Short mmCIF file of C-alpha atoms in Angstrom, two decimals:
data_model
loop_
_atom_site.label_atom_id
_atom_site.label_comp_id
_atom_site.label_asym_id
_atom_site.label_seq_id
_atom_site.Cartn_x
_atom_site.Cartn_y
_atom_site.Cartn_z
CA UNK A 29 -70.47 -76.92 -41.85
CA UNK A 30 -68.70 -74.27 -43.91
CA UNK A 31 -68.15 -75.25 -47.64
CA UNK A 32 -65.51 -73.60 -49.82
CA UNK A 33 -65.75 -73.29 -53.59
CA UNK A 34 -64.72 -76.20 -55.83
CA UNK A 35 -61.56 -75.51 -57.82
CA UNK A 36 -59.93 -77.37 -60.68
CA UNK A 37 -56.15 -77.11 -60.38
CA UNK A 38 -53.84 -76.72 -63.21
CA UNK A 39 -51.78 -79.79 -62.20
CA UNK A 40 -53.25 -83.27 -62.09
CA UNK A 41 -50.42 -84.36 -59.82
CA UNK A 42 -51.04 -82.00 -56.96
CA UNK A 43 -51.28 -82.90 -53.27
CA UNK A 44 -53.64 -80.73 -51.17
CA UNK A 45 -54.75 -80.58 -47.58
CA UNK A 46 -57.00 -78.36 -45.41
CA UNK A 47 -55.74 -77.25 -42.09
CA UNK A 48 -57.82 -76.34 -39.06
CA UNK A 49 -56.59 -75.24 -35.59
CA UNK A 50 -56.94 -78.90 -34.42
CA UNK A 51 -56.44 -81.24 -37.38
CA UNK A 52 -56.32 -81.70 -41.12
CA UNK A 53 -59.66 -82.69 -42.55
CA UNK A 54 -58.70 -83.68 -46.13
CA UNK A 55 -55.65 -84.89 -47.96
CA UNK A 56 -55.72 -86.50 -51.47
CA UNK A 57 -54.51 -86.49 -55.09
CA UNK A 58 -57.31 -85.04 -57.21
CA UNK A 59 -57.83 -82.26 -59.71
CA UNK A 60 -61.29 -81.52 -58.37
CA UNK A 61 -61.13 -80.50 -54.69
CA UNK A 62 -63.87 -79.81 -52.12
CA UNK A 63 -62.50 -78.07 -49.03
CA UNK A 64 -64.34 -77.90 -45.76
CA UNK A 65 -63.61 -77.17 -42.07
CA UNK A 66 -65.90 -77.48 -39.01
CA UNK A 67 -64.65 -74.42 -37.18
CA UNK A 68 -66.88 -71.46 -37.33
CA UNK A 69 -64.51 -68.68 -38.28
CA UNK A 70 -66.47 -65.59 -39.69
CA UNK A 71 -64.77 -63.61 -42.35
CA UNK A 72 -63.91 -60.08 -41.52
CA UNK A 73 -65.80 -59.18 -44.64
CA UNK A 74 -69.02 -60.60 -43.39
CA UNK A 75 -68.96 -63.71 -45.54
CA UNK A 76 -68.93 -67.37 -44.75
CA UNK A 77 -66.13 -69.25 -43.11
CA UNK A 78 -62.81 -69.74 -44.96
CA UNK A 79 -60.50 -72.63 -45.55
CA UNK A 80 -56.67 -72.69 -44.95
CA UNK A 81 -55.25 -74.54 -47.93
CA UNK A 82 -51.90 -76.33 -48.14
CA UNK A 83 -50.98 -77.78 -51.44
CA UNK A 84 -48.02 -79.08 -53.30
CA UNK A 85 -48.21 -78.78 -57.14
CA UNK A 86 -44.83 -80.42 -57.92
CA UNK A 87 -42.83 -78.86 -60.71
CA UNK A 88 -45.51 -76.24 -61.48
CA UNK A 89 -45.10 -74.42 -58.20
CA UNK A 90 -45.55 -70.66 -58.62
CA UNK A 91 -42.66 -68.19 -58.22
CA UNK A 92 -43.74 -65.22 -56.08
CA UNK A 93 -42.40 -61.74 -56.29
CA UNK A 94 -43.16 -58.80 -53.88
CA UNK A 95 -43.14 -55.26 -54.79
CA UNK A 96 -43.55 -52.63 -52.02
CA UNK A 97 -44.05 -48.80 -52.32
CA UNK A 98 -46.32 -45.99 -51.26
CA UNK A 99 -49.15 -44.86 -53.61
CA UNK A 100 -48.04 -42.81 -56.53
CA UNK A 101 -44.51 -44.08 -56.53
CA UNK A 102 -44.32 -45.92 -59.83
CA UNK A 103 -45.51 -49.44 -59.01
CA UNK A 104 -47.92 -49.59 -62.08
CA UNK A 105 -45.18 -48.53 -64.41
CA UNK A 106 -42.72 -51.09 -62.94
CA UNK A 107 -45.45 -53.78 -63.41
CA UNK A 108 -45.84 -52.86 -67.10
CA UNK A 109 -42.10 -53.08 -67.70
CA UNK A 110 -41.90 -56.37 -65.71
CA UNK A 111 -44.71 -58.18 -67.48
CA UNK A 112 -43.36 -57.02 -70.84
CA UNK A 113 -40.14 -58.80 -70.14
CA UNK A 114 -42.12 -62.05 -69.96
CA UNK A 115 -44.18 -61.34 -73.02
CA UNK A 116 -47.83 -60.46 -73.56
CA UNK A 117 -49.84 -57.48 -72.49
CA UNK A 118 -51.04 -57.45 -68.90
CA UNK A 119 -54.84 -57.15 -68.88
CA UNK A 120 -57.59 -57.43 -66.27
CA UNK A 121 -59.35 -60.88 -66.08
CA UNK A 122 -61.54 -61.28 -69.11
CA UNK A 123 -65.32 -61.17 -68.38
CA UNK A 124 -64.70 -60.18 -64.80
CA UNK A 125 -65.28 -57.11 -62.68
CA UNK A 126 -64.23 -54.08 -64.75
CA UNK A 127 -62.95 -52.42 -61.66
CA UNK A 128 -60.58 -55.41 -60.89
CA UNK A 129 -57.11 -54.47 -59.84
CA UNK A 130 -55.62 -57.79 -61.19
CA UNK A 131 -53.49 -57.94 -64.25
CA UNK A 132 -52.91 -61.11 -66.10
CA UNK A 133 -50.43 -61.79 -68.97
CA UNK A 134 -49.04 -64.96 -70.62
CA UNK A 135 -46.91 -65.90 -67.67
CA UNK A 136 -47.65 -63.43 -64.84
CA UNK A 137 -50.59 -62.61 -62.62
CA UNK A 138 -50.22 -59.16 -60.71
CA UNK A 139 -52.30 -58.83 -57.51
CA UNK A 140 -52.83 -55.48 -55.83
CA UNK A 141 -52.64 -55.99 -52.14
CA UNK A 142 -55.29 -53.20 -51.63
CA UNK A 143 -57.73 -56.16 -52.27
CA UNK A 144 -56.92 -57.34 -48.72
CA UNK A 145 -58.28 -54.18 -47.09
CA UNK A 146 -60.47 -55.42 -44.29
CA UNK A 147 -62.25 -51.97 -44.08
CA UNK A 148 -63.79 -50.12 -46.92
CA UNK A 149 -63.34 -46.34 -47.28
CA UNK A 150 -66.27 -45.61 -44.97
CA UNK A 151 -65.10 -48.09 -42.39
CA UNK A 152 -61.56 -46.56 -42.33
CA UNK A 153 -62.97 -43.18 -41.87
CA UNK A 154 -65.28 -44.32 -39.01
CA UNK A 155 -62.33 -45.92 -37.25
CA UNK A 156 -59.93 -43.15 -37.90
CA UNK A 157 -57.34 -45.27 -39.60
CA UNK A 158 -55.65 -45.09 -42.99
CA UNK A 159 -55.22 -47.84 -45.56
CA UNK A 160 -51.49 -47.95 -44.51
CA UNK A 161 -52.54 -49.05 -40.99
CA UNK A 162 -52.20 -52.91 -40.50
CA UNK A 163 -55.59 -52.75 -38.72
CA UNK A 164 -57.29 -51.89 -42.02
CA UNK A 165 -55.88 -55.03 -43.75
CA UNK A 166 -56.46 -58.73 -43.50
CA UNK A 167 -53.04 -60.37 -43.34
CA UNK A 168 -54.40 -63.79 -42.38
CA UNK A 169 -56.29 -63.99 -45.63
CA UNK A 170 -53.39 -62.48 -47.59
CA UNK A 171 -51.12 -65.09 -46.27
CA UNK A 172 -53.49 -68.02 -46.82
CA UNK A 173 -54.15 -67.05 -50.45
CA UNK A 174 -50.58 -66.21 -51.46
CA UNK A 175 -49.56 -69.51 -49.94
CA UNK A 176 -52.30 -71.35 -51.86
CA UNK A 177 -51.38 -69.80 -55.20
CA UNK A 178 -47.65 -70.49 -54.62
CA UNK A 179 -48.58 -74.09 -54.00
CA UNK A 180 -50.69 -74.41 -57.14
CA UNK A 181 -54.25 -73.88 -55.86
CA UNK A 182 -56.71 -71.34 -57.16
CA UNK A 183 -58.36 -68.90 -54.74
CA UNK A 184 -61.36 -66.61 -54.51
CA UNK A 185 -59.58 -63.34 -53.99
CA UNK A 186 -61.46 -60.31 -52.74
CA UNK A 187 -61.59 -57.02 -54.74
CA UNK A 188 -61.22 -53.52 -53.29
CA UNK A 189 -62.96 -51.14 -55.61
CA UNK A 190 -60.88 -48.08 -55.76
CA UNK A 191 -63.65 -46.22 -57.60
CA UNK A 192 -66.46 -46.75 -55.07
CA UNK A 193 -64.22 -47.41 -51.98
CA UNK A 194 -66.24 -50.64 -51.28
CA UNK A 195 -65.32 -54.25 -51.05
CA UNK A 196 -66.69 -56.06 -54.18
CA UNK A 197 -67.48 -59.73 -54.63
CA UNK A 198 -64.33 -61.88 -55.04
CA UNK A 199 -62.78 -63.08 -58.28
CA UNK A 200 -61.24 -66.47 -59.01
CA UNK A 201 -57.41 -66.30 -59.41
CA UNK A 202 -55.65 -69.40 -60.84
CA UNK A 203 -51.97 -70.16 -60.08
CA UNK A 204 -49.75 -68.39 -62.64
CA UNK A 205 -46.07 -69.31 -63.41
CA UNK A 206 -45.14 -65.94 -61.74
CA UNK A 207 -47.25 -64.19 -59.15
CA UNK A 208 -46.44 -60.62 -58.34
CA UNK A 209 -48.01 -59.11 -55.20
CA UNK A 210 -47.66 -55.37 -55.23
CA UNK A 211 -48.86 -52.68 -52.75
CA UNK A 212 -48.27 -51.23 -49.34
CA UNK A 213 -47.50 -54.30 -47.27
CA UNK A 214 -45.98 -57.22 -49.22
CA UNK A 215 -43.08 -57.54 -46.71
CA UNK A 216 -44.89 -56.40 -43.62
CA UNK A 217 -46.16 -59.77 -42.42
CA UNK A 218 -43.33 -62.26 -41.76
CA UNK A 219 -45.49 -65.16 -43.00
CA UNK A 220 -46.08 -63.52 -46.37
CA UNK A 221 -42.43 -62.31 -46.54
CA UNK A 222 -41.20 -65.92 -46.12
CA UNK A 223 -43.21 -66.93 -49.23
CA UNK A 224 -41.41 -64.46 -51.55
CA UNK A 225 -38.80 -65.65 -53.90
CA UNK A 226 -37.70 -62.11 -54.59
CA UNK A 227 -38.60 -58.75 -53.21
CA UNK A 228 -38.32 -55.10 -54.39
CA UNK A 229 -38.86 -51.81 -52.65
CA UNK A 230 -39.38 -48.55 -54.54
CA UNK A 231 -38.04 -45.83 -52.19
CA UNK A 232 -39.00 -42.35 -53.39
CA UNK A 233 -37.48 -39.57 -51.28
CA UNK A 234 -39.77 -37.07 -49.59
CA UNK A 235 -38.48 -34.22 -51.88
CA UNK A 236 -39.26 -36.15 -55.13
CA UNK A 237 -42.47 -37.47 -53.83
CA UNK A 238 -43.67 -34.00 -53.01
CA UNK A 239 -42.53 -32.60 -56.43
CA UNK A 240 -44.33 -35.49 -58.23
CA UNK A 241 -47.47 -34.99 -56.29
CA UNK A 242 -47.43 -31.23 -56.88
CA UNK A 243 -46.95 -31.76 -60.55
CA UNK A 244 -49.83 -34.36 -60.71
CA UNK A 245 -52.41 -32.90 -58.38
CA UNK A 246 -51.94 -29.26 -59.13
CA UNK A 247 -51.57 -29.56 -62.96
CA UNK A 248 -53.97 -32.48 -63.50
CA UNK A 249 -56.52 -32.33 -60.69
CA UNK A 250 -56.52 -28.66 -59.67
CA UNK A 251 -55.63 -29.29 -56.04
CA UNK A 252 -54.09 -26.45 -54.01
CA UNK A 253 -50.55 -26.47 -52.70
CA UNK A 254 -51.88 -26.42 -49.10
CA UNK A 255 -54.26 -29.42 -49.64
CA UNK A 256 -51.29 -31.44 -51.22
CA UNK A 257 -49.05 -30.67 -48.19
CA UNK A 258 -51.84 -31.65 -45.80
CA UNK A 259 -52.48 -34.93 -47.66
CA UNK A 260 -48.72 -35.83 -47.47
CA UNK A 261 -48.46 -34.99 -43.83
CA UNK A 262 -51.53 -36.90 -42.91
CA UNK A 263 -50.05 -40.13 -44.40
CA UNK A 264 -46.43 -39.60 -43.11
CA UNK A 265 -46.77 -41.11 -39.59
CA UNK A 266 -48.34 -44.37 -40.89
CA UNK A 267 -45.89 -44.45 -43.82
CA UNK A 268 -42.92 -44.09 -41.56
CA UNK A 269 -44.30 -46.69 -39.10
CA UNK A 270 -45.61 -49.46 -41.42
CA UNK A 271 -44.37 -48.96 -44.99
CA UNK A 272 -40.85 -47.51 -45.00
CA UNK A 273 -39.41 -50.19 -42.58
CA UNK A 274 -40.18 -52.98 -45.20
CA UNK A 275 -37.19 -51.79 -47.36
CA UNK A 276 -34.72 -53.39 -44.94
CA UNK A 277 -36.04 -56.81 -46.06
CA UNK A 278 -35.95 -56.11 -49.80
CA UNK A 279 -33.59 -57.93 -52.13
CA UNK A 280 -33.41 -54.91 -54.34
CA UNK A 281 -34.26 -51.26 -53.69
CA UNK A 282 -34.71 -48.56 -56.30
CA UNK A 283 -34.08 -45.25 -54.47
CA UNK A 284 -35.09 -42.10 -56.17
CA UNK A 285 -33.42 -38.86 -54.92
CA UNK A 286 -33.00 -35.28 -56.07
CA UNK A 287 -30.17 -34.67 -58.53
CA UNK A 288 -26.71 -33.67 -57.23
CA UNK A 289 -25.93 -32.19 -60.67
CA UNK A 290 -28.01 -29.05 -60.16
CA UNK A 291 -27.40 -27.09 -56.94
CA UNK A 292 -30.56 -26.67 -54.78
CA UNK A 293 -32.79 -28.27 -57.42
CA UNK A 294 -36.38 -28.64 -56.12
CA UNK A 295 -38.32 -29.33 -59.35
CA UNK A 296 -37.80 -33.13 -59.37
CA UNK A 297 -37.38 -33.31 -63.12
CA UNK A 298 -33.72 -34.50 -63.08
CA UNK A 299 -33.21 -37.40 -60.72
CA UNK A 300 -30.48 -39.37 -59.05
CA UNK A 301 -31.44 -43.08 -58.89
CA UNK A 302 -29.71 -45.77 -56.91
CA UNK A 303 -30.16 -49.57 -57.42
CA UNK A 304 -29.28 -51.17 -54.15
CA UNK A 305 -28.74 -54.95 -54.65
CA UNK A 306 -28.36 -57.30 -51.64
CA UNK A 307 -25.43 -59.72 -51.83
CA UNK A 308 -25.89 -63.49 -51.23
CA UNK A 309 -29.55 -63.72 -52.58
CA UNK A 310 -30.21 -67.18 -54.14
CA UNK A 311 -30.49 -67.11 -57.90
CA UNK A 312 -29.51 -63.40 -57.99
CA UNK A 313 -26.19 -61.84 -59.00
CA UNK A 314 -25.91 -57.98 -58.56
CA UNK A 315 -25.18 -55.96 -61.71
CA UNK A 316 -21.93 -54.11 -61.80
CA UNK A 317 -20.09 -51.43 -63.73
CA UNK A 318 -16.65 -52.18 -65.31
CA UNK A 319 -15.15 -54.22 -62.41
CA UNK A 320 -17.10 -56.22 -59.86
CA UNK A 321 -16.45 -55.04 -56.28
CA UNK A 322 -14.49 -51.88 -57.28
CA UNK A 323 -15.53 -48.31 -56.57
CA UNK A 324 -16.33 -46.53 -59.86
CA UNK A 325 -17.27 -43.01 -60.80
CA UNK A 326 -18.03 -42.55 -64.58
CA UNK A 327 -19.22 -39.60 -66.75
CA UNK A 328 -20.09 -41.21 -70.04
CA UNK A 329 -20.89 -38.01 -71.89
CA UNK A 330 -18.81 -37.53 -75.06
CA UNK A 331 -18.65 -38.83 -78.55
CA UNK A 332 -20.86 -41.90 -77.94
CA UNK A 333 -23.50 -40.47 -75.54
CA UNK A 334 -25.27 -37.13 -76.14
CA UNK A 335 -25.62 -35.24 -72.87
CA UNK A 336 -27.33 -31.85 -72.45
CA UNK A 337 -27.19 -29.86 -69.20
CA UNK A 338 -26.70 -31.06 -66.43
CA UNK A 339 -25.14 -34.22 -68.02
CA UNK A 340 -24.99 -37.74 -66.69
CA UNK A 341 -22.95 -39.44 -63.98
CA UNK A 342 -22.72 -43.19 -63.01
CA UNK A 343 -21.37 -44.60 -59.82
CA UNK A 344 -20.90 -48.11 -58.57
CA UNK A 345 -19.43 -49.72 -55.51
CA UNK A 346 -19.95 -51.89 -52.42
CA UNK A 347 -21.76 -50.63 -49.40
CA UNK A 348 -23.96 -51.76 -46.39
CA UNK A 349 -27.61 -51.35 -46.05
CA UNK A 350 -29.38 -52.17 -42.81
CA UNK A 351 -26.52 -54.35 -41.87
CA UNK A 352 -26.52 -56.19 -45.23
CA UNK A 353 -23.66 -56.23 -47.73
CA UNK A 354 -24.98 -54.64 -50.96
CA UNK A 355 -23.75 -53.44 -54.35
CA UNK A 356 -24.99 -50.02 -55.42
CA UNK A 357 -25.32 -48.82 -58.99
CA UNK A 358 -26.20 -45.10 -59.41
CA UNK A 359 -27.26 -42.92 -62.24
CA UNK A 360 -27.70 -39.16 -61.92
CA UNK A 361 -29.15 -37.24 -64.89
CA UNK A 362 -31.14 -38.15 -67.91
CA UNK A 363 -30.75 -39.51 -71.39
CA UNK A 364 -31.22 -37.28 -74.49
CA UNK A 365 -31.38 -40.16 -76.90
CA UNK A 366 -32.46 -43.65 -75.77
CA UNK A 367 -30.85 -45.34 -78.86
CA UNK A 368 -27.51 -44.35 -77.42
CA UNK A 369 -28.19 -46.18 -74.14
CA UNK A 370 -26.45 -49.25 -75.88
CA UNK A 371 -23.11 -47.50 -75.00
CA UNK A 372 -23.89 -47.59 -71.30
CA UNK A 373 -25.34 -51.10 -71.56
CA UNK A 374 -22.13 -52.42 -73.09
CA UNK A 375 -20.24 -51.33 -69.86
CA UNK A 376 -22.64 -53.10 -67.44
CA UNK A 377 -22.25 -56.79 -66.51
CA UNK A 378 -24.49 -59.39 -64.92
CA UNK A 379 -27.49 -57.93 -66.70
CA UNK A 380 -29.08 -61.30 -67.44
CA UNK A 381 -29.99 -60.31 -71.03
CA UNK A 382 -30.63 -62.91 -73.68
CA UNK A 383 -28.79 -60.89 -76.34
CA UNK A 384 -26.66 -57.84 -76.79
CA UNK A 385 -28.74 -54.64 -76.53
CA UNK A 386 -31.81 -56.14 -74.84
CA UNK A 387 -31.89 -53.54 -72.15
CA UNK A 388 -31.83 -50.77 -74.82
CA UNK A 389 -34.45 -52.54 -76.84
CA UNK A 390 -36.79 -52.75 -73.82
CA UNK A 391 -36.32 -49.11 -73.04
CA UNK A 392 -37.04 -48.04 -76.62
CA UNK A 393 -40.11 -50.27 -76.70
CA UNK A 394 -41.51 -48.30 -73.75
CA UNK A 395 -40.05 -44.94 -74.40
CA UNK A 396 -43.44 -43.37 -73.60
CA UNK A 397 -43.50 -44.80 -69.99
CA UNK A 398 -42.63 -42.40 -67.19
CA UNK A 399 -38.89 -42.47 -66.26
CA UNK A 400 -37.81 -43.90 -69.58
CA UNK A 401 -35.13 -41.09 -69.92
CA UNK A 402 -33.60 -41.63 -66.52
CA UNK A 403 -32.48 -44.16 -63.91
CA UNK A 404 -35.91 -45.19 -62.79
CA UNK A 405 -36.74 -46.73 -66.16
CA UNK A 406 -33.30 -48.14 -66.63
CA UNK A 407 -33.15 -49.83 -63.21
CA UNK A 408 -36.73 -51.04 -63.42
CA UNK A 409 -35.93 -52.72 -66.76
CA UNK A 410 -32.75 -54.30 -65.39
CA UNK A 411 -34.57 -55.64 -62.29
CA UNK A 412 -37.28 -57.06 -64.66
CA UNK A 413 -34.53 -59.02 -66.65
CA UNK A 414 -32.98 -60.18 -63.35
CA UNK A 415 -36.41 -61.54 -62.18
CA UNK A 416 -36.76 -63.40 -65.55
CA UNK A 417 -33.37 -64.99 -64.97
CA UNK A 418 -34.32 -65.80 -61.32
CA UNK A 419 -37.49 -67.55 -62.59
CA UNK A 420 -35.60 -69.58 -65.05
CA UNK A 421 -33.06 -70.64 -62.54
CA UNK A 422 -35.70 -71.66 -60.06
CA UNK A 423 -37.59 -73.61 -62.75
CA UNK A 424 -34.36 -75.27 -63.95
CA UNK A 425 -33.48 -76.31 -60.34
CA UNK A 426 -36.95 -77.83 -59.74
CA UNK A 427 -36.68 -79.83 -63.09
CA UNK A 428 -33.14 -81.04 -62.21
CA UNK A 429 -34.06 -82.18 -58.75
CA UNK A 430 -36.26 -85.20 -59.73
CA UNK A 431 -33.62 -86.23 -62.42
CA UNK A 432 -30.88 -86.22 -59.67
CA UNK A 433 -33.17 -88.21 -57.36
CA UNK A 434 -33.79 -90.80 -60.11
CA UNK A 435 -30.04 -91.22 -60.69
CA UNK A 436 -29.38 -91.51 -57.00
#
């Protein structure tokens, strides 16, 4: 008989069950749970058999956010902006593995989906697959554990060590109020995708990605131009096949492109950034500029906004994206003075701010973060505020449901 670890759930009013291919072994109301199954399924990591957990934690159910992007595309910076919106610094689990990829703050837990690699670095090399290939990842375990956390049950999550390239012993993750799963594949598996309350894709164009990688790897790591090109080309087939298609499922896409303000620019220092927001998403209202649903082109440079060459241009309007109706807000150029961002903020609506100037305050607070002077930082901040609003709406609806049932 395979025995799973004993967990203490956060809620004393949770209902949990264990599923096997044939039947459910356990169902009860407890805060101490022992899960077991008689089937002998060996873990791909060489460990003991695992349990499939189904649990309902009532009003404390976790809200799950998915963030997809290729490596080196700004996921870490986005996570820092997002967790800041909810308060408290995001830090690794205290007293745990110093190489843990998990970040925990007052309300959020961020899980890196690299932890669900089924092959370590040597194993991928032996089999001739990259980390982007689904065959190098354990989607069954990913689904089981995200589902458990969403339902209010703690899990022993594996750790992929980016330093050694090995699979380290697991760490205990307790259900947070907000769970963010970030990495290469949060929307690849339909089962995991269906667990997401909101999803974001960071879409960095090949031109910008190449410019960024040259800047980082040549300047900071001493790599040659040829080796950088070879590295990008080696990943491209798997990126195109397995990562890029996920953007069609995203509720919001932050698309980063070369500027159109400088002819034939190839440095990637001035960027054109588009925030693509899907219409009809529950608990989410797209941001708009001036007049909702209109088509707007706006150059705000003048007395209230300092603009050096090549200036700043905003655009807004309706569009379609993979067959979905969307609203698109675009910024091309960069800010000279972040304190003047309040002028732009005052012309944007549906920002889900708590007070006038909150977007500007958040941007000033993290002025040293990459992208703080352009649309990447601005739109990451806005999406963070929208996710806070989404969480509050979901929480309010769960609280209201029992009250309505009682009245009925």
